[in-house]
Structure formats: C-alpha cells, structure tokens
Short mmCIF file of N, CA and C in Angstrom, two decimals:
data_model
loop_
_atom_site.label_atom_id
_atom_site.label_comp_id
_atom_site.label_asym_id
_atom_site.label_seq_id
_atom_site.Cartn_x
_atom_site.Cartn_y
_atom_site.Cartn_z
N MET P 182 -14.07 10.95 14.71
CA MET P 182 -14.86 9.97 13.90
C MET P 182 -13.97 9.04 13.24
N SER P 183 -14.34 7.87 13.12
CA SER P 183 -13.67 6.83 12.44
C SER P 183 -13.94 6.88 11.00
N ALA P 184 -12.93 6.47 10.12
CA ALA P 184 -13.10 6.48 8.71
C ALA P 184 -13.87 5.24 8.25
N VAL P 185 -14.96 5.46 7.37
CA VAL P 185 -15.71 4.41 6.91
C VAL P 185 -16.16 4.48 5.46
N VAL P 186 -16.56 3.38 4.95
CA VAL P 186 -17.08 3.35 3.61
C VAL P 186 -18.52 3.69 3.73
N GLU P 187 -19.02 4.70 3.13
CA GLU P 187 -20.43 5.14 3.20
C GLU P 187 -21.26 4.50 2.02
N ALA P 188 -20.56 4.21 0.85
CA ALA P 188 -21.37 3.61 -0.20
C ALA P 188 -20.34 2.93 -1.19
N VAL P 189 -20.77 1.82 -1.76
CA VAL P 189 -20.01 1.11 -2.74
C VAL P 189 -20.79 1.19 -4.07
N CYS P 190 -20.04 1.57 -5.15
CA CYS P 190 -20.80 1.85 -6.40
C CYS P 190 -20.06 1.11 -7.54
N VAL P 191 -20.88 0.59 -8.55
CA VAL P 191 -20.29 -0.17 -9.60
C VAL P 191 -21.09 0.17 -10.90
N SER P 192 -20.48 0.17 -12.03
CA SER P 192 -21.11 0.26 -13.34
C SER P 192 -20.31 -0.59 -14.35
N GLY P 193 -21.03 -1.56 -14.99
CA GLY P 193 -20.46 -2.35 -16.00
C GLY P 193 -20.27 -1.69 -17.34
N GLU P 194 -20.81 -0.37 -17.48
CA GLU P 194 -20.74 0.37 -18.71
C GLU P 194 -19.84 1.60 -18.35
N HIS P 195 -19.29 2.16 -19.42
CA HIS P 195 -18.48 3.36 -19.28
C HIS P 195 -19.43 4.59 -19.21
N ALA P 196 -20.21 4.53 -18.15
CA ALA P 196 -21.11 5.62 -17.91
C ALA P 196 -20.53 6.65 -16.85
N PHE P 197 -21.05 7.87 -16.86
CA PHE P 197 -20.47 8.89 -15.98
C PHE P 197 -20.71 8.52 -14.49
N SER P 198 -22.00 8.07 -14.16
CA SER P 198 -22.30 7.66 -12.82
C SER P 198 -22.30 6.18 -12.63
N LYS P 199 -22.28 5.80 -11.39
CA LYS P 199 -22.28 4.31 -10.98
C LYS P 199 -23.48 4.22 -9.97
N GLU P 200 -23.98 2.96 -9.89
CA GLU P 200 -24.97 2.57 -9.07
C GLU P 200 -24.56 2.05 -7.74
N SER P 201 -25.23 2.42 -6.62
CA SER P 201 -24.87 1.87 -5.31
C SER P 201 -25.32 0.35 -5.25
N VAL P 202 -24.46 -0.48 -4.59
CA VAL P 202 -24.67 -1.91 -4.42
C VAL P 202 -24.47 -2.17 -2.90
N GLU P 203 -25.04 -3.31 -2.49
CA GLU P 203 -24.86 -3.67 -1.11
C GLU P 203 -23.47 -4.10 -0.71
N SER P 204 -22.82 -4.69 -1.65
CA SER P 204 -21.44 -5.07 -1.48
C SER P 204 -20.86 -5.34 -2.81
N ALA P 205 -19.55 -5.39 -2.91
CA ALA P 205 -18.87 -5.73 -4.12
C ALA P 205 -17.63 -6.58 -3.85
N THR P 206 -17.21 -7.43 -4.76
CA THR P 206 -15.94 -8.15 -4.64
C THR P 206 -14.87 -7.30 -5.29
N VAL P 207 -13.74 -7.09 -4.51
CA VAL P 207 -12.64 -6.34 -5.03
C VAL P 207 -11.64 -7.42 -5.44
N LEU P 208 -11.12 -7.34 -6.75
CA LEU P 208 -10.25 -8.29 -7.25
C LEU P 208 -8.79 -7.82 -7.20
N ASP P 209 -7.87 -8.72 -6.73
CA ASP P 209 -6.49 -8.33 -6.66
C ASP P 209 -5.93 -7.81 -7.94
N GLY P 210 -5.29 -6.64 -7.95
CA GLY P 210 -4.76 -6.08 -9.13
C GLY P 210 -5.68 -5.74 -10.25
N LEU P 211 -6.96 -5.66 -10.01
CA LEU P 211 -7.97 -5.32 -11.09
C LEU P 211 -8.90 -4.15 -10.64
N GLY P 212 -9.57 -4.30 -9.59
CA GLY P 212 -10.62 -3.36 -9.20
C GLY P 212 -11.92 -4.08 -8.81
N LEU P 213 -12.98 -3.35 -8.90
CA LEU P 213 -14.27 -4.02 -8.37
C LEU P 213 -14.88 -4.85 -9.54
N GLN P 214 -15.19 -6.11 -9.15
CA GLN P 214 -15.70 -7.05 -10.07
C GLN P 214 -17.01 -6.44 -10.75
N GLY P 215 -17.02 -6.53 -12.07
CA GLY P 215 -18.21 -5.98 -12.78
C GLY P 215 -18.12 -4.53 -13.21
N ASP P 216 -17.09 -3.79 -12.66
CA ASP P 216 -17.00 -2.42 -12.99
C ASP P 216 -16.18 -2.20 -14.26
N ALA P 217 -16.63 -1.25 -15.10
CA ALA P 217 -15.98 -1.04 -16.36
C ALA P 217 -14.55 -0.59 -16.25
N HIS P 218 -14.15 -0.08 -15.15
CA HIS P 218 -12.82 0.47 -15.03
C HIS P 218 -11.87 -0.52 -14.41
N ALA P 219 -12.40 -1.68 -14.17
CA ALA P 219 -11.45 -2.73 -13.58
C ALA P 219 -10.54 -3.30 -14.64
N GLY P 220 -9.31 -3.51 -14.30
CA GLY P 220 -8.37 -4.14 -15.31
C GLY P 220 -6.99 -3.89 -14.99
N VAL P 221 -6.05 -4.66 -15.53
CA VAL P 221 -4.61 -4.49 -15.27
C VAL P 221 -4.14 -3.30 -16.15
N THR P 222 -4.67 -3.12 -17.34
CA THR P 222 -4.29 -1.99 -18.10
C THR P 222 -5.41 -0.94 -18.13
N VAL P 223 -5.10 0.18 -18.47
CA VAL P 223 -6.03 1.37 -18.41
C VAL P 223 -7.33 1.06 -19.02
N GLN P 224 -8.40 1.43 -18.42
CA GLN P 224 -9.78 1.18 -18.94
C GLN P 224 -10.59 2.43 -19.18
N HIS P 225 -9.93 3.55 -18.82
CA HIS P 225 -10.61 4.87 -19.13
C HIS P 225 -10.55 5.12 -20.65
N LEU P 226 -11.71 5.29 -21.26
CA LEU P 226 -11.82 5.32 -22.72
C LEU P 226 -10.81 6.31 -23.40
N PHE P 227 -10.65 7.53 -22.92
CA PHE P 227 -9.76 8.54 -23.44
C PHE P 227 -8.40 8.00 -23.52
N ARG P 228 -7.96 7.51 -22.33
CA ARG P 228 -6.62 6.98 -22.06
C ARG P 228 -6.35 5.76 -22.91
N MET P 229 -7.33 4.84 -23.03
CA MET P 229 -7.22 3.69 -23.81
C MET P 229 -6.91 4.07 -25.34
N ALA P 230 -7.56 5.09 -25.78
CA ALA P 230 -7.31 5.45 -27.13
C ALA P 230 -5.92 5.94 -27.40
N LYS P 231 -5.32 6.48 -26.41
CA LYS P 231 -3.92 6.97 -26.55
C LYS P 231 -2.92 5.75 -26.43
N ASP P 232 -3.09 4.94 -25.50
CA ASP P 232 -2.19 3.76 -25.25
C ASP P 232 -2.84 2.73 -24.35
N PRO P 233 -3.46 1.75 -24.99
CA PRO P 233 -4.18 0.66 -24.26
C PRO P 233 -3.33 -0.22 -23.35
N THR P 234 -1.91 -0.12 -23.57
CA THR P 234 -1.09 -0.96 -22.70
C THR P 234 -0.58 -0.32 -21.42
N THR P 235 -1.08 0.88 -21.25
CA THR P 235 -0.64 1.66 -20.03
C THR P 235 -1.20 0.91 -18.80
N PRO P 236 -0.39 0.83 -17.69
CA PRO P 236 -0.86 0.19 -16.40
C PRO P 236 -2.09 0.96 -15.87
N ASN P 237 -3.11 0.37 -15.35
CA ASN P 237 -4.25 0.90 -14.79
C ASN P 237 -3.95 1.35 -13.38
N LEU P 238 -3.71 2.67 -13.23
CA LEU P 238 -3.54 3.25 -11.92
C LEU P 238 -4.81 3.73 -11.29
N ARG P 239 -5.98 3.52 -12.02
CA ARG P 239 -7.23 4.06 -11.70
C ARG P 239 -8.25 2.91 -11.51
N GLN P 240 -7.93 1.87 -10.82
CA GLN P 240 -8.66 0.63 -10.65
C GLN P 240 -9.88 0.93 -9.79
N VAL P 241 -9.69 1.77 -8.80
CA VAL P 241 -10.76 2.14 -7.75
C VAL P 241 -10.65 3.71 -7.62
N HIS P 242 -11.88 4.28 -7.69
CA HIS P 242 -11.98 5.74 -7.52
C HIS P 242 -12.75 5.85 -6.17
N LEU P 243 -12.09 6.68 -5.23
CA LEU P 243 -12.61 7.01 -3.97
C LEU P 243 -13.03 8.51 -3.84
N MET P 244 -14.12 8.73 -3.28
CA MET P 244 -14.44 10.16 -3.14
C MET P 244 -15.04 10.27 -1.65
N HIS P 245 -14.73 11.45 -1.04
CA HIS P 245 -15.23 11.73 0.27
C HIS P 245 -16.68 12.29 0.23
N ALA P 246 -17.45 11.71 1.19
CA ALA P 246 -18.84 12.11 1.27
C ALA P 246 -19.02 13.57 1.77
N GLU P 247 -17.92 14.12 2.43
CA GLU P 247 -18.04 15.47 2.81
C GLU P 247 -18.09 16.40 1.59
N LEU P 248 -17.44 16.00 0.43
CA LEU P 248 -17.56 16.79 -0.78
C LEU P 248 -18.96 16.74 -1.21
N HIS P 249 -19.55 15.59 -1.18
CA HIS P 249 -21.00 15.48 -1.70
C HIS P 249 -21.83 16.49 -0.81
N ASP P 250 -21.64 16.50 0.50
CA ASP P 250 -22.35 17.35 1.40
C ASP P 250 -22.26 18.83 0.91
N GLU P 251 -20.96 19.18 0.68
CA GLU P 251 -20.74 20.59 0.25
C GLU P 251 -21.40 20.90 -1.15
N LEU P 252 -21.32 19.94 -2.04
CA LEU P 252 -21.87 20.24 -3.40
C LEU P 252 -23.43 20.24 -3.37
N ARG P 253 -23.97 19.43 -2.59
CA ARG P 253 -25.45 19.47 -2.44
C ARG P 253 -25.86 20.75 -1.75
N ALA P 254 -25.12 21.29 -0.79
CA ALA P 254 -25.41 22.56 -0.18
C ALA P 254 -25.32 23.69 -1.16
N ALA P 255 -24.48 23.51 -2.25
CA ALA P 255 -24.39 24.47 -3.26
C ALA P 255 -25.40 24.24 -4.38
N GLY P 256 -26.33 23.30 -4.19
CA GLY P 256 -27.36 23.19 -5.16
C GLY P 256 -27.22 22.09 -6.15
N HIS P 257 -26.22 21.29 -6.11
CA HIS P 257 -25.91 20.25 -7.06
C HIS P 257 -26.56 18.87 -6.57
N PRO P 258 -27.23 18.13 -7.40
CA PRO P 258 -27.83 16.88 -7.08
C PRO P 258 -26.94 15.72 -7.02
N VAL P 259 -25.94 15.73 -6.22
CA VAL P 259 -24.98 14.65 -6.08
C VAL P 259 -25.31 13.62 -5.03
N HIS P 260 -24.93 12.46 -5.25
CA HIS P 260 -25.23 11.44 -4.28
C HIS P 260 -24.01 10.28 -4.57
N ALA P 261 -24.03 9.34 -3.72
CA ALA P 261 -22.97 8.21 -3.87
C ALA P 261 -23.00 7.65 -5.30
N GLY P 262 -21.89 7.66 -6.03
CA GLY P 262 -21.76 7.16 -7.27
C GLY P 262 -22.00 8.09 -8.39
N SER P 263 -22.71 9.16 -8.10
CA SER P 263 -23.22 10.10 -9.21
C SER P 263 -22.03 10.80 -9.90
N LEU P 264 -20.83 10.91 -9.33
CA LEU P 264 -19.64 11.44 -9.97
C LEU P 264 -18.64 10.30 -10.35
N GLY P 265 -19.13 9.19 -10.40
CA GLY P 265 -18.35 7.99 -10.87
C GLY P 265 -17.46 7.33 -9.94
N GLU P 266 -17.61 7.67 -8.72
CA GLU P 266 -16.77 6.95 -7.70
C GLU P 266 -17.21 5.49 -7.37
N ASN P 267 -16.20 4.70 -7.01
CA ASN P 267 -16.63 3.26 -6.56
C ASN P 267 -16.81 3.26 -5.04
N LEU P 268 -15.99 4.00 -4.33
CA LEU P 268 -16.20 4.00 -2.82
C LEU P 268 -16.35 5.40 -2.41
N THR P 269 -17.39 5.70 -1.69
CA THR P 269 -17.70 6.93 -1.05
C THR P 269 -17.32 6.83 0.37
N THR P 270 -16.44 7.62 0.87
CA THR P 270 -15.85 7.46 2.21
C THR P 270 -16.36 8.60 3.10
N ARG P 271 -16.26 8.46 4.41
CA ARG P 271 -16.56 9.59 5.33
C ARG P 271 -15.51 9.40 6.46
N GLY P 272 -14.95 10.56 6.87
CA GLY P 272 -14.12 10.67 7.97
C GLY P 272 -12.60 10.48 7.60
N ILE P 273 -12.30 10.58 6.36
CA ILE P 273 -10.88 10.48 5.96
C ILE P 273 -10.58 11.59 4.95
N ALA P 274 -9.47 12.33 5.07
CA ALA P 274 -9.06 13.41 4.22
C ALA P 274 -8.38 12.81 3.09
N LEU P 275 -9.09 12.26 2.17
CA LEU P 275 -8.52 11.61 0.97
C LEU P 275 -7.50 12.44 0.28
N LEU P 276 -7.86 13.67 0.02
CA LEU P 276 -7.03 14.63 -0.82
C LEU P 276 -5.66 14.96 -0.17
N GLU P 277 -5.56 14.68 1.20
CA GLU P 277 -4.39 15.00 1.91
C GLU P 277 -3.44 13.79 1.95
N LEU P 278 -3.79 12.68 1.47
CA LEU P 278 -2.96 11.50 1.54
C LEU P 278 -1.76 11.60 0.55
N PRO P 279 -0.65 11.05 0.92
CA PRO P 279 0.48 11.02 0.01
C PRO P 279 0.27 9.82 -0.92
N THR P 280 0.94 9.93 -2.12
CA THR P 280 1.11 8.82 -3.07
C THR P 280 1.60 7.74 -2.39
N GLY P 281 1.07 6.49 -2.52
CA GLY P 281 1.55 5.29 -1.89
C GLY P 281 0.96 4.93 -0.55
N ALA P 282 0.10 5.78 -0.12
CA ALA P 282 -0.68 5.43 1.23
C ALA P 282 -1.49 4.16 0.94
N HIS P 283 -1.63 3.30 1.93
CA HIS P 283 -2.40 2.13 1.94
C HIS P 283 -3.67 2.39 2.67
N LEU P 284 -4.85 1.94 2.04
CA LEU P 284 -6.09 1.98 2.70
C LEU P 284 -6.49 0.53 3.03
N ARG P 285 -6.65 0.11 4.30
CA ARG P 285 -7.18 -1.12 4.63
C ARG P 285 -8.68 -0.94 4.93
N VAL P 286 -9.47 -1.59 4.03
CA VAL P 286 -10.93 -1.43 3.89
C VAL P 286 -11.57 -2.78 4.33
N GLY P 287 -12.38 -2.72 5.43
CA GLY P 287 -13.04 -3.89 5.98
C GLY P 287 -11.97 -4.93 6.52
N SER P 288 -12.27 -6.23 6.29
CA SER P 288 -11.33 -7.25 6.92
C SER P 288 -10.28 -7.71 5.98
N SER P 289 -10.37 -7.37 4.70
CA SER P 289 -9.24 -7.88 3.89
C SER P 289 -8.74 -7.02 2.67
N VAL P 290 -9.46 -6.03 2.30
CA VAL P 290 -9.11 -5.24 1.11
C VAL P 290 -8.01 -4.28 1.46
N VAL P 291 -6.96 -4.20 0.65
CA VAL P 291 -5.89 -3.24 0.75
C VAL P 291 -5.73 -2.50 -0.57
N LEU P 292 -5.89 -1.18 -0.53
CA LEU P 292 -5.74 -0.32 -1.76
C LEU P 292 -4.49 0.55 -1.60
N GLU P 293 -3.85 0.81 -2.71
CA GLU P 293 -2.75 1.77 -2.60
C GLU P 293 -3.11 3.04 -3.44
N VAL P 294 -3.05 4.19 -2.80
CA VAL P 294 -3.46 5.45 -3.47
C VAL P 294 -2.43 5.75 -4.49
N THR P 295 -2.82 6.01 -5.75
CA THR P 295 -1.98 6.34 -6.87
C THR P 295 -1.88 7.79 -7.29
N GLY P 296 -3.05 8.56 -7.04
CA GLY P 296 -3.08 9.88 -7.44
C GLY P 296 -4.37 10.52 -7.41
N LEU P 297 -4.52 11.64 -7.86
CA LEU P 297 -5.78 12.47 -7.89
C LEU P 297 -6.59 12.11 -9.16
N ARG P 298 -7.92 12.17 -9.01
CA ARG P 298 -8.74 12.18 -10.23
C ARG P 298 -8.63 13.49 -10.81
N ASN P 299 -8.58 13.56 -12.18
CA ASN P 299 -8.48 14.85 -12.85
C ASN P 299 -9.88 15.00 -13.48
N PRO P 300 -10.76 15.78 -12.89
CA PRO P 300 -12.11 16.12 -13.38
C PRO P 300 -12.13 16.68 -14.72
N CYS P 301 -13.13 16.31 -15.50
CA CYS P 301 -13.20 16.82 -16.84
C CYS P 301 -14.61 17.50 -17.05
N TRP P 302 -14.78 18.05 -18.25
CA TRP P 302 -15.99 18.73 -18.61
C TRP P 302 -17.25 18.00 -18.45
N GLN P 303 -17.19 16.68 -18.52
CA GLN P 303 -18.42 15.87 -18.36
C GLN P 303 -19.16 16.22 -16.94
N ILE P 304 -18.49 16.69 -15.95
CA ILE P 304 -19.05 17.05 -14.71
C ILE P 304 -20.03 18.15 -14.88
N ASP P 305 -19.74 19.07 -15.75
CA ASP P 305 -20.66 20.12 -16.03
C ASP P 305 -21.93 19.65 -16.84
N GLU P 306 -21.75 18.60 -17.60
CA GLU P 306 -22.96 17.99 -18.21
C GLU P 306 -23.86 17.36 -17.19
N PHE P 307 -23.37 16.82 -16.13
CA PHE P 307 -24.05 16.14 -15.07
C PHE P 307 -24.86 17.32 -14.35
N SER P 308 -24.19 18.41 -13.96
CA SER P 308 -24.72 19.54 -13.26
C SER P 308 -23.95 20.77 -13.57
N PRO P 309 -24.56 21.73 -14.43
CA PRO P 309 -23.90 22.85 -14.77
C PRO P 309 -23.26 23.66 -13.62
N GLY P 310 -22.05 24.12 -13.80
CA GLY P 310 -21.25 24.81 -12.76
C GLY P 310 -20.58 23.98 -11.76
N LEU P 311 -20.77 22.63 -11.85
CA LEU P 311 -20.06 21.81 -10.89
C LEU P 311 -18.60 21.73 -11.06
N LEU P 312 -18.12 21.78 -12.25
CA LEU P 312 -16.67 21.56 -12.56
C LEU P 312 -15.87 22.65 -11.75
N ARG P 313 -16.40 23.93 -11.71
CA ARG P 313 -15.56 24.99 -11.00
C ARG P 313 -15.48 24.80 -9.52
N LEU P 314 -16.40 23.88 -8.92
CA LEU P 314 -16.28 23.58 -7.57
C LEU P 314 -15.31 22.47 -7.32
N VAL P 315 -14.97 21.69 -8.22
CA VAL P 315 -14.10 20.54 -8.02
C VAL P 315 -12.76 20.68 -8.74
N LEU P 316 -12.62 21.71 -9.58
CA LEU P 316 -11.36 22.01 -10.20
C LEU P 316 -11.19 23.46 -10.28
N ARG P 317 -10.13 24.03 -9.69
CA ARG P 317 -9.91 25.46 -9.76
C ARG P 317 -8.46 25.82 -9.79
N LYS P 318 -8.20 27.04 -10.15
CA LYS P 318 -6.77 27.49 -10.21
C LYS P 318 -6.66 28.63 -9.09
N GLU P 319 -5.62 28.42 -8.24
CA GLU P 319 -5.31 29.38 -7.22
C GLU P 319 -4.68 30.54 -7.87
N ALA P 320 -4.58 31.76 -7.14
CA ALA P 320 -3.97 33.00 -7.67
C ALA P 320 -2.50 32.66 -8.07
N ASP P 321 -1.85 31.74 -7.51
CA ASP P 321 -0.39 31.52 -7.78
C ASP P 321 -0.29 30.56 -9.02
N GLY P 322 -1.46 30.10 -9.56
CA GLY P 322 -1.44 29.23 -10.80
C GLY P 322 -1.56 27.73 -10.35
N THR P 323 -1.52 27.43 -9.08
CA THR P 323 -1.65 26.05 -8.67
C THR P 323 -3.02 25.57 -8.95
N VAL P 324 -3.11 24.40 -9.60
CA VAL P 324 -4.46 23.72 -9.90
C VAL P 324 -4.85 22.88 -8.68
N VAL P 325 -6.08 23.10 -8.21
CA VAL P 325 -6.61 22.18 -7.17
C VAL P 325 -7.69 21.28 -7.68
N ARG P 326 -7.45 20.00 -7.50
CA ARG P 326 -8.38 19.02 -7.91
C ARG P 326 -9.03 18.39 -6.66
N ARG P 327 -10.36 18.33 -6.68
CA ARG P 327 -10.95 17.97 -5.43
C ARG P 327 -12.02 16.77 -5.66
N ALA P 328 -11.95 16.10 -6.84
CA ALA P 328 -12.88 15.10 -7.20
C ALA P 328 -12.44 13.69 -6.84
N GLY P 329 -11.68 13.58 -5.74
CA GLY P 329 -11.34 12.22 -5.31
C GLY P 329 -9.99 11.81 -5.63
N VAL P 330 -9.74 10.53 -5.22
CA VAL P 330 -8.39 9.92 -5.49
C VAL P 330 -8.55 8.58 -6.21
N MET P 331 -7.56 8.15 -6.82
CA MET P 331 -7.51 6.84 -7.49
C MET P 331 -6.67 5.89 -6.82
N ALA P 332 -6.79 4.60 -6.88
CA ALA P 332 -6.09 3.52 -6.16
C ALA P 332 -6.03 2.20 -7.00
N VAL P 333 -5.06 1.45 -6.68
CA VAL P 333 -4.93 0.15 -7.20
C VAL P 333 -5.17 -0.82 -6.16
N VAL P 334 -5.53 -2.07 -6.46
CA VAL P 334 -5.91 -3.04 -5.41
C VAL P 334 -4.69 -3.88 -5.33
N LEU P 335 -4.21 -4.01 -3.99
CA LEU P 335 -3.09 -4.82 -3.55
C LEU P 335 -3.60 -6.14 -3.04
N GLU P 336 -4.80 -6.08 -2.26
CA GLU P 336 -5.25 -7.27 -1.81
C GLU P 336 -6.91 -7.18 -1.92
N GLY P 337 -7.52 -8.19 -2.54
CA GLY P 337 -8.95 -8.09 -2.68
C GLY P 337 -9.77 -8.67 -1.51
N GLY P 338 -11.03 -8.76 -1.75
CA GLY P 338 -12.02 -9.26 -0.77
C GLY P 338 -13.31 -8.56 -1.01
N GLU P 339 -14.20 -8.62 -0.05
CA GLU P 339 -15.51 -8.01 -0.09
C GLU P 339 -15.39 -6.67 0.54
N VAL P 340 -16.22 -5.71 0.04
CA VAL P 340 -16.35 -4.34 0.62
C VAL P 340 -17.75 -4.00 0.56
N ARG P 341 -18.19 -3.26 1.70
CA ARG P 341 -19.66 -2.94 1.79
C ARG P 341 -19.76 -1.64 2.61
N PRO P 342 -20.88 -0.96 2.44
CA PRO P 342 -21.05 0.19 3.32
C PRO P 342 -20.87 -0.16 4.82
N GLY P 343 -20.25 0.74 5.62
CA GLY P 343 -20.03 0.55 7.06
C GLY P 343 -18.73 -0.03 7.33
N ASP P 344 -17.95 -0.56 6.31
CA ASP P 344 -16.67 -1.14 6.53
C ASP P 344 -15.71 0.00 6.98
N ALA P 345 -14.95 -0.30 8.00
CA ALA P 345 -13.93 0.65 8.58
C ALA P 345 -12.79 0.81 7.55
N ILE P 346 -12.18 1.92 7.55
CA ILE P 346 -11.00 2.18 6.71
C ILE P 346 -9.79 2.71 7.61
N GLU P 347 -8.70 2.01 7.50
CA GLU P 347 -7.56 2.31 8.19
C GLU P 347 -6.45 2.91 7.21
N VAL P 348 -5.83 3.97 7.59
CA VAL P 348 -4.76 4.52 6.69
C VAL P 348 -3.37 4.07 7.20
N GLU P 349 -2.53 3.69 6.34
CA GLU P 349 -1.15 3.38 6.56
C GLU P 349 -0.30 4.27 5.63
N LEU P 350 0.44 5.15 6.25
CA LEU P 350 1.29 6.09 5.46
C LEU P 350 2.54 5.41 5.07
N PRO P 351 3.11 5.72 3.89
CA PRO P 351 4.40 5.16 3.46
C PRO P 351 5.56 5.65 4.35
N ASP P 352 6.57 4.82 4.40
CA ASP P 352 7.72 5.16 5.12
C ASP P 352 8.51 6.18 4.35
N GLY P 353 9.41 6.96 4.99
CA GLY P 353 10.29 7.73 4.21
C GLY P 353 9.59 9.08 3.69
N PRO P 354 10.24 9.73 2.83
CA PRO P 354 9.58 10.97 2.21
C PRO P 354 8.32 10.65 1.54
N ARG P 355 7.33 11.58 1.78
CA ARG P 355 5.99 11.39 1.23
C ARG P 355 5.71 12.29 0.08
N ALA P 356 5.41 11.76 -1.14
CA ALA P 356 5.10 12.55 -2.30
C ALA P 356 3.66 12.91 -2.33
N PRO P 357 3.43 14.24 -2.62
CA PRO P 357 1.98 14.68 -2.73
C PRO P 357 1.42 14.08 -3.91
N LEU P 358 0.09 13.94 -3.84
CA LEU P 358 -0.74 13.43 -4.91
C LEU P 358 -0.66 14.23 -6.20
N GLN P 359 -0.54 13.55 -7.37
CA GLN P 359 -0.57 14.19 -8.64
C GLN P 359 -1.76 13.46 -9.50
N PRO P 360 -2.25 14.16 -10.48
CA PRO P 360 -3.28 13.57 -11.34
C PRO P 360 -2.78 12.30 -11.94
N VAL P 361 -3.63 11.22 -12.04
CA VAL P 361 -3.31 10.00 -12.82
C VAL P 361 -4.48 9.79 -13.79
#
C-alpha cells in the first residue's frame, strides 16, 4: 500500500481537537496556515510559558490512521483531528522513522520529522483510559509513545486528503525519535 494523507486538520484555537478541512496551505518554516501551533517559535501553551523563544519543532503533528483504527476497536471515539493532529496518514510507519527523515507530501510540501509527540493527561479527558493506550512503560522501564510524530516545514504548498507521501531517510547514522 502506498502512503497517503487521509485527512488534513486545522484549529485556529489552542483546542485539544482540530477540524478536518478539504485542503490547507503549508507555510515554509511555520506550519499549516490558520493553525494555532504554526510559528517559528514554540506555540504549545505549556512550552511557551517556560520559554517563548524556543524554536518550534512541533509545527506539524502527524498521526497514523492505523492508530485510530486500533483505538476505535478498543471503544474510543477517535477520528481524524480528534487527538490534535494536522495530518492523518495511512500506510506509513511514522513511529519507526528516524529523526531528520523527510516526508514529501503531494506535489510540493516537504516536512522534516523532529520527534515524537509526548501525550499528556488531556487525552484521558477526551476519552477515559485512552492515555494508557498511547503512552506506556515496558517492563524494562522504556517509555513507549504512540501518539504520532512532530515535524517542521522545509517547503510549503498545498496539502489535501489523498496526497501521496514519500519518505526520504537521512544519510549516515539514524537517530531514533525522542519526544519534542
């Protein structure tokens, strides 16, 4: 199966969920036009309170639709954008990508994967019990985060559902994703 964008979601407010749209303009070095998390510096409210000058490594949030399928099967009412992602993908193992992987989306957009989304307690406010399905600790103490990846915009353009996604892995040693 080819990797594709299943949904594009935006919210102009710092709300937990985002609304699906037919298309969005992705702005170089910023994120999705009209989205509250777009910007050169950090736009996440908690992180802004700590240091508003920090570079924004979370311009675009991507989540795999296969996770939505799994969570719905477990009884949680998730759909595209409900967990705050901008791009819902299908057919790509987002969590297995290395830091610095490039995603070519549609005809012109290029994103660089910066790290893992670190899910927080708000997920349980959306649907009780959901946090333990997207954040868990293995027997050896390793923390597993499954709530998608974050990226920055290298090249902008239009993005819409159905757009193909191509992965370009970085040259040399590949660093595993860490929370950003």
